[in-house]
Amino acid sequence: MTVKNTTLAFFSFFSMSLFAQEVALNVPDVKSEVKMSYLDSVKSSFKKDDLAIRVDSLWMKELTSLDIYDDLTKDIQNINTDKSVDVELPTELLKQRLQAMNEKSPFGIEYNQGLENIIKSFLKNRKKSFSRLMALSEYYFPIFEEAFAKQNVPLEIKYLAVVESALNPKAVSKMGATGLWQFMYGTGKQYDLKIDSYIDERSDALKATAAASEYMTKMYTIFGDWELVLASYNSGPGNVTKAIRRSGGKTKYWDIRNYLPRETQGYVPAFLATMYLFEYHKEHGINPERAVIKNFETDTIRIKNQMTFKQIADLLDMPQSQIELLNPCYKLKVVPFYQNEQHFLRLPKDKIATFLTNEDKIYAYAKYDSNIIKIPSRLALKINQKVRSKAVDSLKVQYYTIQKGDNLGSIAEKYNVSITEIKQWNKLKGNSVALGKSLKIKTNSLIVNPKEIKTAPELTKKTSEEAIASTENLEKPEIQTKEYVVQAGDNLGSIAKKYGKTIAELKEWNNLTSNNIALGKSLIVSKNAEDASVNTTVAVASNSIDSFKKKASAQKNIEQDYYVKKGDSLYSISKKYPGVTISDIKKWNGIKDEDIKPGMKLKING
């Protein structure tokens, strides 16, 4: 009997094992499907282009850094044409080369000791910079030459962009001149360059070059000399006219040079020295770095809905820095969508093909991704222990060691902070960073993406009502204060404007009886009720298109005030408040257009 029972038990166990294996074989494996993000599911459905170009993103970021611009600008402003430089370049040989350049150029290129000193200075101090600039020139120079050829402007003027901006479309001077050709705001508007919160066409290579070409043509009709045209481009036609009068009516640059502003005195020689180094770089051992992309390898596509550079980079598997290089006129790294206006995105041709083939999926993902919300760190602490540890860590000071190819822009992007903040934390005056140096980084916000939210099962199962209840049950935190240390040049007005407060509030919080503040004094600049209250929308994201369309969200509406800060736009303000649109802000505040000014008080109901 015992043997019978044992045998029966064995066969029963064996049958159950077989049944379990059969069930396991017939049940689809949904685990991997659940873990796949919406971005991955969209990209996995793309039709791939076999001609995809591999790009070194670190090298791209190096090209778009501002250190060359800073260095060249300082050189040109402080150039001393009377100081001889010890570099091996025989004077007679230089004279022969300058004569050869002069024979095929409309510029009056003549040897003089000042020009020789500048050329030798560049050879001694900037050989590496010119190697990088020559790589960039492979992209920009064909654009310049095409625009100049249409207006009969000498093609050699393309070298002026090297002197003006070091071929960096994002370069901004201390006076606010912007872009490859360093247009001031008023001059840009005069030549029909669009400048608003989203777009600055002074940084658009095609449109800004066309404007520069038009300016050069007009100035040539006035002065009849291309070197004087260059001088007028730097200091304005009025200063050139004054210099001509003071020189006794002379009309050659080298004759009136000493009567021009100091910077302009080194400006044209720097242009001629740049032209010489580009023409004779091989003879001086300057080897151009490889060009990551050339203009003829790119094309444009009209964008039908608003998209961020990050969304495009994620979808097309390309570095965001490359999109920035090709589309520098978009100030917020966003391609906007205006009614009755067309906006274009420039991409490598193989990426254009991928975009057009999968256009509907790309716009659907962009719309979905725009609904992912920045969750305040106090609410993020409630999500789960894994996200809690990330939020706690983000409140601490971090240190980052500069690596090869790094620049302040790439580091700021990595930690989601601004370049200004990094410079302030580390007391940096310029944009240059030394290899191996440690930078202090502070972060105080947490971005939760769908993967991180999905790891908390209690959130993925919540309905809209449960999500609302979860926000209402959060502990009410204490009001937080924020302090600022008074620096040289500060006053109560500038500090109040910086933090969106009033002078009266600062005086009340700090018990001040007058507007005088001492250097080094610590001021309370915020008793922030916004930081102390949890006003948020919990975005419940799933990992498939179907579940994404059914996601639940909740929002607790509380009216609060927002003071407009410098650089704000209605779009950037709306992004600070989940669920709030530009139309909402206009409606709540009776705004008809998008014209807002720093210090302006806005009501926010959400």
C-alpha positions as a printed NumPy array, in Angstrom:
array([[  0.   ,   0.   ,   0.   ],
       [  2.866,   2.305,   0.905],
       [  4.579,   1.535,  -2.415],
       [  1.339,   2.213,  -4.265],
       [  0.87 ,   5.569,  -2.582],
       [  4.491,   6.539,  -3.256],
       [  4.162,   5.6  ,  -6.917],
       [  0.932,   7.541,  -7.229],
       [  2.531,  10.6  ,  -5.616],
       [  5.509,  10.397,  -7.969],
       [  3.332,  10.254, -11.088],
       [  1.174,  13.099,  -9.783],
       [  4.243,  15.265,  -9.158],
       [  5.664,  14.36 , -12.585],
       [  2.353,  15.232, -14.303],
       [  2.187,  18.583, -12.484],
       [  5.742,  19.375, -13.587],
       [  4.895,  18.646, -17.203],
       [  1.739,  20.752, -16.942],
       [  3.679,  23.633, -15.4  ],
       [  6.265,  23.486, -18.187],
       [  3.52 ,  23.435, -20.825],
       [  1.816,  26.44 , -19.232],
       [  5.119,  28.255, -19.032],
       [  5.756,  27.586, -22.701],
       [  2.315,  28.84 , -23.74 ],
       [  2.293,  32.023, -21.632],
       [  3.875,  34.951, -23.458],
       [  6.833,  36.61 , -21.766],
       [  5.458,  40.013, -20.824],
       [  8.239,  40.905, -18.41 ],
       [ 10.567,  42.335, -21.029],
       [  7.638,  44.099, -22.666],
       [  6.722,  45.822, -19.408],
       [ 10.28 ,  47.045, -18.895],
       [ 10.558,  48.556, -22.367],
       [ 10.097,  52.31 , -22.248],
       [  7.801,  54.148, -24.62 ],
       [ 10.838,  55.716, -26.293],
       [ 12.383,  52.279, -26.89 ],
       [  9.1  ,  50.899, -28.237],
       [  8.806,  53.822, -30.68 ],
       [ 12.416,  53.521, -31.854],
       [ 12.141,  49.739, -32.218],
       [  9.365,  50.292, -34.762],
       [ 11.423,  52.736, -36.839],
       [ 12.561,  51.815, -40.297],
       [ 16.33 ,  52.005, -39.991],
       [ 18.599,  53.802, -42.438],
       [ 21.723,  51.777, -43.239],
       [ 23.746,  54.958, -43.943],
       [ 23.667,  56.215, -40.329],
       [ 26.692,  58.363, -39.468],
       [ 28.591,  57.718, -36.255],
       [ 29.495,  61.005, -34.527],
       [ 31.976,  61.611, -31.739],
       [ 29.836,  63.694, -29.362],
       [ 32.731,  64.716, -27.138],
       [ 34.541,  66.19 , -30.116],
       [ 31.34 ,  67.933, -31.157],
       [ 31.036,  69.58 , -27.735],
       [ 34.653,  70.684, -27.946],
       [ 33.945,  72.415, -31.25 ],
       [ 30.938,  74.256, -29.854],
       [ 32.727,  75.418, -26.696],
       [ 33.373,  79.102, -26.156],
       [ 37.   ,  78.914, -25.032],
       [ 38.446,  79.734, -28.493],
       [ 36.143,  82.752, -28.775],
       [ 37.208,  84.024, -25.357],
       [ 40.904,  83.558, -26.133],
       [ 40.828,  85.18 , -29.58 ],
       [ 38.71 ,  88.092, -28.331],
       [ 41.244,  88.83 , -25.594],
       [ 44.112,  88.569, -28.09 ],
       [ 42.543,  91.026, -30.528],
       [ 41.52 ,  93.518, -27.827],
       [ 44.957,  93.482, -26.179],
       [ 47.058,  93.065, -29.299],
       [ 50.328,  94.992, -29.354],
       [ 51.53 ,  95.475, -32.913],
       [ 54.767,  97.058, -31.69 ],
       [ 55.864,  94.028, -29.673],
       [ 58.062,  91.607, -31.627],
       [ 57.52 ,  87.857, -31.144],
       [ 60.232,  85.213, -31.296],
       [ 58.923,  82.76 , -33.927],
       [ 60.879,  81.301, -36.81 ],
       [ 59.44 ,  83.079, -39.867],
       [ 61.922,  85.027, -42.05 ],
       [ 60.677,  88.51 , -42.882],
       [ 61.572,  88.181, -46.57 ],
       [ 59.625,  84.931, -46.86 ],
       [ 56.601,  86.556, -45.187],
       [ 56.793,  89.492, -47.604],
       [ 56.745,  87.112, -50.591],
       [ 53.71 ,  85.252, -49.261],
       [ 51.788,  88.451, -48.469],
       [ 52.539,  89.706, -51.989],
       [ 51.173,  86.453, -53.444],
       [ 47.992,  86.874, -51.368],
       [ 47.666,  90.497, -52.462],
       [ 47.816,  89.605, -56.155],
       [ 44.636,  87.503, -55.94 ],
       [ 42.707,  89.619, -53.44 ],
       [ 40.838,  92.969, -53.602],
       [ 42.323,  93.841, -50.203],
       [ 45.467,  95.935, -50.059],
       [ 47.663,  93.362, -48.324],
       [ 51.003,  94.988, -47.632],
       [ 53.811,  93.968, -45.314],
       [ 54.405,  96.015, -42.189],
       [ 56.059,  95.21 , -38.879],
       [ 52.764,  95.309, -36.961],
       [ 51.188,  92.66 , -39.207],
       [ 54.285,  90.458, -38.886],
       [ 54.088,  90.664, -35.082],
       [ 50.402,  89.634, -35.048],
       [ 51.009,  86.681, -37.379],
       [ 53.884,  85.477, -35.202],
       [ 51.792,  85.961, -32.054],
       [ 49.035,  83.73 , -33.464],
       [ 51.621,  81.13 , -34.531],
       [ 53.143,  81.086, -31.074],
       [ 49.954,  81.028, -28.98 ],
       [ 47.023,  79.866, -31.117],
       [ 48.158,  77.032, -33.402],
       [ 45.877,  74.498, -31.696],
       [ 42.946,  76.911, -31.833],
       [ 43.387,  77.418, -35.577],
       [ 43.514,  73.656, -36.083],
       [ 40.034,  73.38 , -34.541],
       [ 38.778,  76.471, -36.383],
       [ 39.771,  74.984, -39.737],
       [ 37.607,  71.95 , -39.017],
       [ 34.638,  74.204, -38.299],
       [ 35.368,  76.249, -41.413],
       [ 34.611,  73.22 , -43.589],
       [ 30.99 ,  73.549, -42.464],
       [ 30.608,  77.341, -42.361],
       [ 32.784,  78.669, -45.199],
       [ 30.639,  77.226, -48.049],
       [ 27.627,  79.015, -46.489],
       [ 29.53 ,  82.295, -46.344],
       [ 30.939,  82.007, -49.865],
       [ 27.514,  81.336, -51.398],
       [ 25.99 ,  84.4  , -49.687],
       [ 28.923,  86.665, -50.601],
       [ 28.951,  85.53 , -54.223],
       [ 25.316,  86.651, -54.596],
       [ 26.201,  90.19 , -53.446],
       [ 29.628,  90.404, -55.167],
       [ 31.321,  90.645, -51.789],
       [ 34.951,  89.404, -51.661],
       [ 35.008,  85.786, -50.536],
       [ 37.98 ,  86.539, -48.266],
       [ 35.578,  88.264, -45.861],
       [ 34.646,  84.772, -44.676],
       [ 37.767,  85.004, -42.479],
       [ 36.151,  87.91 , -40.644],
       [ 33.774,  85.489, -38.903],
       [ 36.821,  83.812, -37.349],
       [ 37.894,  87.154, -35.889],
       [ 34.346,  88.13 , -34.858],
       [ 33.093,  84.926, -33.23 ],
       [ 35.701,  82.15 , -33.653],
       [ 33.014,  80.514, -35.84 ],
       [ 30.762,  80.036, -32.822],
       [ 27.121,  80.954, -33.554],
       [ 26.408,  81.129, -29.807],
       [ 29.146,  83.684, -29.096],
       [ 27.934,  86.747, -27.176],
       [ 30.163,  89.757, -26.54 ],
       [ 30.174,  91.855, -23.363],
       [ 28.102,  94.445, -25.234],
       [ 25.497,  91.865, -26.281],
       [ 26.611,  91.349, -29.898],
       [ 25.525,  87.833, -30.853],
       [ 26.208,  85.125, -33.399],
       [ 28.757,  84.351, -36.098],
       [ 28.758,  87.967, -37.313],
       [ 28.232,  89.589, -33.882],
       [ 25.16 ,  91.682, -34.644],
       [ 23.843,  93.974, -31.925],
       [ 20.103,  93.701, -31.193],
       [ 19.201,  96.912, -33.048],
       [ 21.325,  96.087, -36.094],
       [ 19.833,  92.587, -36.242],
       [ 16.312,  94.045, -36.24 ],
       [ 17.364,  96.586, -38.874],
       [ 18.311,  93.72 , -41.191],
       [ 15.09 ,  91.768, -40.516],
       [ 16.623,  89.124, -38.26 ],
       [ 13.934,  87.634, -36.009],
       [ 14.67 ,  87.89 , -32.278],
       [ 12.157,  86.688, -29.679],
       [ 12.007,  84.413, -26.627],
       [ 12.494,  81.257, -28.703],
       [ 14.485,  82.376, -31.734],
       [ 17.528,  84.544, -32.387],
       [ 18.36 ,  84.583, -36.082],
       [ 21.614,  86.407, -35.367],
       [ 22.838,  82.857, -34.628],
       [ 21.41 ,  81.46 , -37.888],
       [ 24.337,  80.951, -40.276],
       [ 22.318,  81.476, -43.47 ],
       [ 20.235,  84.495, -42.439],
       [ 22.953,  86.263, -40.444],
       [ 25.457,  85.868, -43.302],
       [ 22.941,  87.301, -45.757],
       [ 22.497,  90.293, -43.422],
       [ 26.286,  90.725, -43.058],
       [ 26.658,  90.562, -46.841],
       [ 24.024,  93.298, -47.278],
       [ 25.802,  95.475, -44.703],
       [ 29.19 ,  95.044, -46.415],
       [ 27.706,  96.011, -49.789],
       [ 26.172,  99.206, -48.391],
       [ 29.396, 100.202, -46.633],
       [ 31.429,  99.662, -49.816],
       [ 29.214, 102.088, -51.701],
       [ 30.126, 104.664, -49.012],
       [ 33.88 , 104.091, -48.558],
       [ 34.95 , 102.336, -51.773],
       [ 37.637, 100.391, -49.853],
       [ 37.15 ,  96.918, -48.384],
       [ 39.541,  97.456, -45.482],
       [ 37.564, 100.534, -44.443],
       [ 34.414,  98.419, -44.764],
       [ 35.912,  95.995, -42.227],
       [ 36.847,  98.881, -39.933],
       [ 33.299, 100.246, -40.151],
       [ 31.907,  96.785, -39.376],
       [ 33.864,  96.784, -36.121],
       [ 33.545, 100.392, -34.933],
       [ 30.713, 101.8  , -37.041],
       [ 30.857, 104.053, -40.111],
       [ 30.821, 107.18 , -37.922],
       [ 34.172, 106.371, -36.312],
       [ 35.729, 105.646, -39.705],
       [ 34.485, 108.989, -41.06 ],
       [ 35.947, 110.789, -38.016],
       [ 39.303, 109.038, -38.522],
       [ 39.354, 110.143, -42.178],
       [ 38.744, 113.76 , -41.151],
       [ 41.385, 113.669, -38.4  ],
       [ 43.966, 112.199, -40.789],
       [ 43.516, 115.101, -43.16 ],
       [ 41.291, 113.315, -45.653],
       [ 43.311, 110.133, -46.174],
       [ 41.239, 107.119, -47.265],
       [ 43.506, 104.111, -46.725],
       [ 43.176, 101.986, -43.592],
       [ 46.853, 102.042, -42.652],
       [ 46.879, 105.852, -43.038],
       [ 43.95 , 106.398, -40.658],
       [ 44.58 , 103.424, -38.357],
       [ 46.007, 105.478, -35.485],
       [ 42.865, 107.654, -35.435],
       [ 40.505, 104.647, -35.018],
       [ 39.357, 103.143, -31.68 ],
       [ 41.99 , 100.912, -30.079],
       [ 40.167,  97.633, -30.764],
       [ 39.698,  98.542, -34.438],
       [ 43.425,  99.245, -34.741],
       [ 44.084,  95.54 , -34.113],
       [ 40.938,  94.335, -35.914],
       [ 41.948,  94.522, -39.576],
       [ 45.509,  93.241, -38.893],
       [ 43.953,  90.278, -37.012],
       [ 41.752,  89.626, -40.071],
       [ 44.778,  89.661, -42.412],
       [ 46.776,  87.456, -40.027],
       [ 43.884,  84.964, -39.947],
       [ 43.74 ,  84.948, -43.734],
       [ 47.496,  84.269, -43.863],
       [ 47.317,  81.323, -41.414],
       [ 44.46 ,  79.702, -43.335],
       [ 46.349,  80.141, -46.619],
       [ 49.714,  78.855, -45.317],
       [ 48.703,  76.485, -42.504],
       [ 50.559,  73.515, -44.014],
       [ 53.816,  75.459, -44.161],
       [ 53.51 ,  76.151, -40.416],
       [ 52.532,  72.624, -39.392],
       [ 48.911,  73.454, -38.567],
       [ 46.916,  70.306, -39.264],
       [ 43.125,  70.8  , -39.404],
       [ 41.134,  68.464, -37.19 ],
       [ 38.624,  66.282, -38.971],
       [ 35.328,  67.929, -39.9  ],
       [ 32.507,  66.15 , -38.137],
       [ 29.994,  67.247, -40.757],
       [ 29.859,  69.403, -43.88 ],
       [ 27.064,  71.69 , -44.983],
       [ 26.264,  69.791, -48.184],
       [ 25.686,  66.664, -46.068],
       [ 22.762,  68.352, -44.291],
       [ 19.25 ,  69.413, -45.216],
       [ 16.224,  71.001, -43.569],
       [ 12.762,  69.779, -42.672],
       [  9.714,  71.834, -41.682],
       [  8.572,  71.097, -38.132],
       [  4.813,  70.699, -37.66 ],
       [  4.666,  70.579, -33.857],
       [  6.832,  71.917, -31.052],
       [  9.767,  69.631, -30.219],
       [ 12.794,  69.824, -27.931],
       [ 16.335,  69.056, -29.034],
       [ 16.496,  66.28 , -26.454],
       [ 13.419,  64.561, -27.886],
       [ 14.89 ,  64.742, -31.392],
       [ 18.287,  63.488, -30.199],
       [ 16.733,  60.57 , -28.304],
       [ 14.563,  59.524, -31.232],
       [ 17.221,  59.831, -33.933],
       [ 20.14 ,  58.44 , -31.881],
       [ 22.36 ,  61.485, -32.366],
       [ 24.178,  63.789, -29.912],
       [ 22.116,  66.763, -28.79 ],
       [ 25.242,  68.894, -29.25 ],
       [ 25.15 ,  68.126, -32.984],
       [ 21.57 ,  69.394, -33.216],
       [ 22.668,  72.541, -31.376],
       [ 25.55 ,  73.045, -33.834],
       [ 23.221,  72.733, -36.829],
       [ 20.359,  74.778, -35.308],
       [ 21.927,  77.483, -33.13 ],
       [ 19.136,  80.04 , -33.625],
       [ 16.783,  78.187, -31.235],
       [ 17.651,  79.792, -27.894],
       [ 15.837,  77.352, -25.565],
       [ 16.845,  74.161, -27.399],
       [ 13.244,  73.959, -28.568],
       [ 11.9  ,  74.167, -32.114],
       [  8.695,  76.169, -31.53 ],
       [  5.467,  76.052, -33.476],
       [  3.777,  79.382, -34.29 ],
       [  0.562,  79.812, -36.228],
       [  1.148,  81.036, -39.797],
       [  4.944,  80.762, -39.447],
       [  7.287,  78.056, -40.635],
       [ 10.205,  76.768, -38.599],
       [ 12.838,  74.44 , -39.962],
       [ 15.204,  71.924, -38.435],
       [ 18.593,  71.211, -40.048],
       [ 19.805,  67.603, -39.748],
       [ 22.252,  65.257, -41.476],
       [ 20.598,  63.873, -44.595],
       [ 20.432,  60.311, -43.295],
       [ 18.581,  61.546, -40.185],
       [ 16.196,  63.507, -42.434],
       [ 15.237,  60.235, -44.098],
       [ 14.564,  58.574, -40.736],
       [ 12.513,  61.565, -39.556],
       [ 10.311,  61.733, -42.656],
       [  9.72 ,  57.982, -42.733],
       [  8.571,  57.902, -39.102],
       [  7.09 ,  61.401, -38.789],
       [  3.773,  60.435, -37.136],
       [  5.483,  58.29 , -34.496],
       [  8.011,  61.023, -33.763],
       [  5.355,  63.69 , -33.171],
       [  3.311,  61.259, -31.053],
       [  6.313,  60.586, -28.828],
       [  7.143,  64.297, -28.555],
       [  3.578,  65.004, -27.398],
       [  3.796,  62.166, -24.87 ],
       [  7.232,  63.194, -23.585],
       [  6.082,  66.786, -23.044],
       [  3.652,  65.48 , -20.42 ],
       [  6.445,  64.038, -18.249],
       [  6.646,  66.345, -15.27 ],
       [  9.381,  67.554, -12.964],
       [  8.245,  66.399,  -9.512],
       [  9.31 ,  68.55 ,  -6.517],
       [ 11.847,  66.723,  -4.379],
       [  9.54 ,  66.574,  -1.327],
       [  6.885,  64.724,  -3.31 ],
       [  9.508,  62.577,  -5.007],
       [ 10.592,  61.339,  -1.554],
       [  7.165,  59.721,  -1.198],
       [  7.45 ,  57.646,  -4.356],
       [  9.651,  54.786,  -3.177],
       [ 12.903,  54.101,  -1.401],
       [ 14.909,  53.904,  -4.621],
       [ 13.796,  57.343,  -5.807],
       [ 14.082,  58.646,  -2.217],
       [ 17.809,  57.96 ,  -2.126],
       [ 18.282,  59.762,  -5.456],
       [ 16.438,  62.836,  -4.207],
       [ 18.409,  62.965,  -0.955],
       [ 21.684,  62.636,  -2.84 ],
       [ 20.665,  65.418,  -5.237],
       [ 20.503,  67.868,  -2.342],
       [ 24.2  ,  67.39 ,  -1.611],
       [ 27.186,  69.133,  -3.154],
       [ 28.831,  67.001,  -5.835],
       [ 32.263,  67.311,  -7.389],
       [ 33.024,  66.685, -11.039],
       [ 36.547,  66.251, -12.438],
       [ 37.13 ,  67.908, -15.827],
       [ 37.89 ,  65.347, -18.532],
       [ 39.213,  65.727, -22.062],
       [ 36.569,  67.274, -24.314],
       [ 34.566,  68.806, -21.457],
       [ 33.352,  72.383, -21.426],
       [ 31.041,  74.302, -19.108],
       [ 28.126,  73.863, -21.497],
       [ 28.356,  70.066, -21.585],
       [ 28.807,  69.859, -17.804],
       [ 25.832,  72.156, -17.18 ],
       [ 23.719,  70.005, -19.504],
       [ 24.854,  66.834, -17.721],
       [ 23.679,  68.095, -14.313],
       [ 20.68 ,  70.134, -15.561],
       [ 22.083,  73.406, -14.195],
       [ 23.164,  76.659, -15.866],
       [ 26.682,  77.75 , -16.849],
       [ 26.233,  80.865, -14.687],
       [ 25.534,  78.708, -11.619],
       [ 28.644,  76.58 , -12.179],
       [ 30.765,  79.73 , -12.56 ],
       [ 29.249,  81.2  ,  -9.396],
       [ 29.758,  78.034,  -7.303],
       [ 33.387,  77.757,  -8.422],
       [ 34.217,  81.496,  -8.643],
       [ 35.1  ,  81.222, -12.329],
       [ 35.498,  84.422, -14.345],
       [ 35.739,  82.925, -17.831],
       [ 34.401,  79.875, -19.676],
       [ 37.735,  78.036, -19.791],
       [ 38.186,  74.981, -17.558],
       [ 41.459,  73.177, -16.899],
       [ 41.809,  69.439, -17.485],
       [ 41.718,  67.55 , -14.15 ],
       [ 40.205,  70.428, -12.149],
       [ 37.344,  69.561,  -9.755],
       [ 34.147,  71.571, -10.067],
       [ 31.552,  71.969,  -7.322],
       [ 28.046,  71.098,  -8.554],
       [ 24.816,  71.671,  -6.611],
       [ 21.478,  70.195,  -7.686],
       [ 18.19 ,  70.455,  -5.847],
       [ 15.57 ,  68.979,  -8.175],
       [ 14.719,  65.506,  -9.395],
       [ 13.349,  64.571, -12.784],
       [ 11.322,  61.37 , -12.611],
       [ 10.871,  59.585, -15.899],
       [  8.319,  56.86 , -16.697],
       [ 10.747,  54.044, -15.788],
       [ 11.337,  55.44 , -12.308],
       [  7.639,  56.068, -11.676],
       [  6.794,  52.578, -12.881],
       [  9.095,  50.975, -10.299],
       [  6.673,  52.063,  -7.595],
       [  3.77 ,  49.603,  -8.018],
       [  1.537,  51.534,  -5.629],
       [  1.65 ,  54.521,  -8.024],
       [  1.041,  52.602, -11.242],
       [ -2.177,  51.188,  -9.761],
       [ -3.567,  54.529,  -8.55 ],
       [ -6.612,  56.09 , -10.159],
       [ -6.975,  59.833, -10.538],
       [ -8.857,  60.05 ,  -7.231],
       [ -6.194,  58.064,  -5.369],
       [ -3.467,  60.261,  -6.825],
       [ -5.256,  63.374,  -5.563],
       [ -5.662,  61.796,  -2.149],
       [ -1.975,  60.933,  -2.003],
       [ -1.   ,  64.582,  -2.546],
       [ -3.484,  65.787,   0.074],
       [ -2.153,  63.364,   2.679],
       [  1.457,  64.608,   2.378],
       [  2.878,  66.169,   5.509],
       [  2.823,  69.959,   5.329],
       [  6.463,  71.084,   5.326],
       [  7.784,  74.152,   7.074],
       [  8.354,  77.355,   5.15 ],
       [ 11.884,  77.372,   3.763],
       [ 14.152,  80.41 ,   3.618],
       [ 16.814,  81.085,   1.   ],
       [ 19.848,  83.286,   1.628],
       [ 22.154,  85.301,  -0.617],
       [ 25.586,  86.759,   0.185],
       [ 25.953,  90.367,  -0.977],
       [ 28.666,  90.763,  -3.622],
       [ 30.464,  93.762,  -5.105],
       [ 28.124,  95.888,  -7.222],
       [ 24.942,  94.527,  -5.606],
       [ 22.103,  96.689,  -4.323],
       [ 18.659,  95.871,  -2.963],
       [ 17.046,  96.644,  -6.317],
       [ 19.261,  94.256,  -8.314],
       [ 18.911,  91.481,  -5.707],
       [ 15.125,  91.89 ,  -5.572],
       [ 14.958,  91.736,  -9.369],
       [ 17.192,  88.653,  -9.457],
       [ 14.919,  86.667,  -7.132],
       [ 11.59 ,  88.079,  -8.304],
       [ 10.914,  89.881,  -5.01 ],
       [ 10.246,  93.481,  -3.967],
       [ 12.651,  95.738,  -2.07 ],
       [ 10.022,  96.052,   0.686],
       [  9.984,  92.258,   1.152],
       [ 13.773,  92.086,   1.438],
       [ 13.822,  94.914,   4.003],
       [ 11.061,  93.266,   6.044],
       [ 12.669,  89.803,   6.09 ],
       [ 16.094,  91.204,   7.013],
       [ 14.976,  93.979,   9.429],
       [ 16.562,  96.68 ,   7.291],
       [ 15.695, 100.326,   7.976],
       [ 17.435, 101.693,   4.854],
       [ 18.502, 100.559,   1.393],
       [ 22.169, 100.295,   2.365],
       [ 23.637,  96.779,   2.49 ],
       [ 27.139,  95.739,   3.5  ],
       [ 29.437,  93.694,   1.259],
       [ 29.468,  90.072,   2.446],
       [ 26.207,  90.375,   4.418],
       [ 23.885,  87.365,   4.215],
       [ 20.356,  88.336,   3.157],
       [ 17.17 ,  86.283,   3.263],
       [ 15.891,  86.505,  -0.304],
       [ 13.008,  84.041,  -0.131],
       [ 10.506,  82.811,   2.433],
       [  9.034,  80.684,  -0.234],
       [  5.503,  79.454,   0.234],
       [  5.779,  77.855,  -3.19 ],
       [  8.588,  75.628,  -1.889],
       [  6.614,  74.876,   1.259],
       [  3.421,  73.759,  -0.444],
       [  3.095,  70.769,  -2.68 ],
       [  1.318,  71.868,  -5.835],
       [  1.93 ,  69.218,  -8.422],
       [  0.516,  66.795, -10.848],
       [  1.559,  63.177, -10.445],
       [  2.207,  61.894, -13.934],
       [  1.341,  58.211, -14.079],
       [  3.154,  56.922, -17.14 ],
       [  3.064,  53.408, -18.583],
       [  5.374,  51.863, -21.162],
       [  3.175,  51.325, -24.187],
       [  1.221,  53.62 , -26.487],
       [ -2.144,  52.162, -25.438],
       [ -1.561,  52.487, -21.719],
       [ -0.053,  55.937, -22.216],
       [ -3.324,  57.167, -23.719],
       [ -5.187,  55.895, -20.629],
       [ -2.832,  57.334, -18.009],
       [ -4.453,  59.048, -15.035],
       [ -3.36 ,  62.389, -13.66 ],
       [ -4.427,  64.571, -10.782],
       [ -3.927,  68.191,  -9.909],
       [ -4.666,  70.329,  -6.875],
       [ -5.359,  73.908,  -7.913],
       [ -4.083,  76.675,  -5.655],
       [ -3.799,  80.312,  -6.7  ],
       [ -0.334,  81.796,  -6.228],
       [  1.724,  84.736,  -7.494],
       [  4.774,  84.576,  -9.739],
       [  7.129,  87.505, -10.332],
       [  8.635,  87.584, -13.825],
       [ 12.42 ,  87.282, -13.875],
       [ 14.939,  88.35 , -16.493],
       [ 14.921,  85.866, -19.377],
       [ 11.424,  84.54 , -18.596],
       [  8.834,  83.941, -21.282],
       [  5.227,  82.777, -20.988],
       [  6.361,  79.377, -22.257],
       [  9.154,  78.952, -19.678],
       [  6.801,  80.102, -16.876],
       [  4.058,  77.675, -17.956],
       [  6.572,  74.817, -17.817],
       [  7.201,  75.569, -14.132],
       [  3.579,  74.66 , -13.327],
       [  2.35 ,  71.209, -14.477],
       [ -0.86 ,  71.401, -16.458],
       [ -0.634,  75.168, -17.005],
       [ -0.623,  76.494, -20.563],
       [  0.339,  79.853, -22.063],
       [ -3.36 ,  80.48 , -22.792],
       [ -4.176,  79.881, -19.11 ],
       [ -1.647,  82.48 , -17.936],
       [ -2.926,  85.014, -20.484],
       [ -6.535,  84.412, -19.38 ],
       [ -5.805,  84.653, -15.631],
       [ -3.853,  87.89 , -16.059],
       [ -5.727,  89.588, -18.908],
       [ -2.687,  89.49 , -21.197],
       [ -3.402,  89.911, -24.909],
       [  0.088,  89.392, -26.287],
       [  3.232,  87.706, -24.926],
       [  4.948,  90.907, -23.815],
       [  6.008,  90.466, -20.167],
       [  8.634,  92.399, -18.246],
       [ 10.889,  91.534, -15.282],
       [  9.201,  92.287, -11.967],
       [  5.709,  91.869, -13.409],
       [  3.325,  89.97 , -11.069],
       [  1.38 ,  87.058, -12.583],
       [ -1.449,  85.009, -11.067],
       [ -1.058,  81.248, -11.422],
       [ -4.07 ,  79.002, -10.724],
       [ -2.534,  75.584, -10.881]])
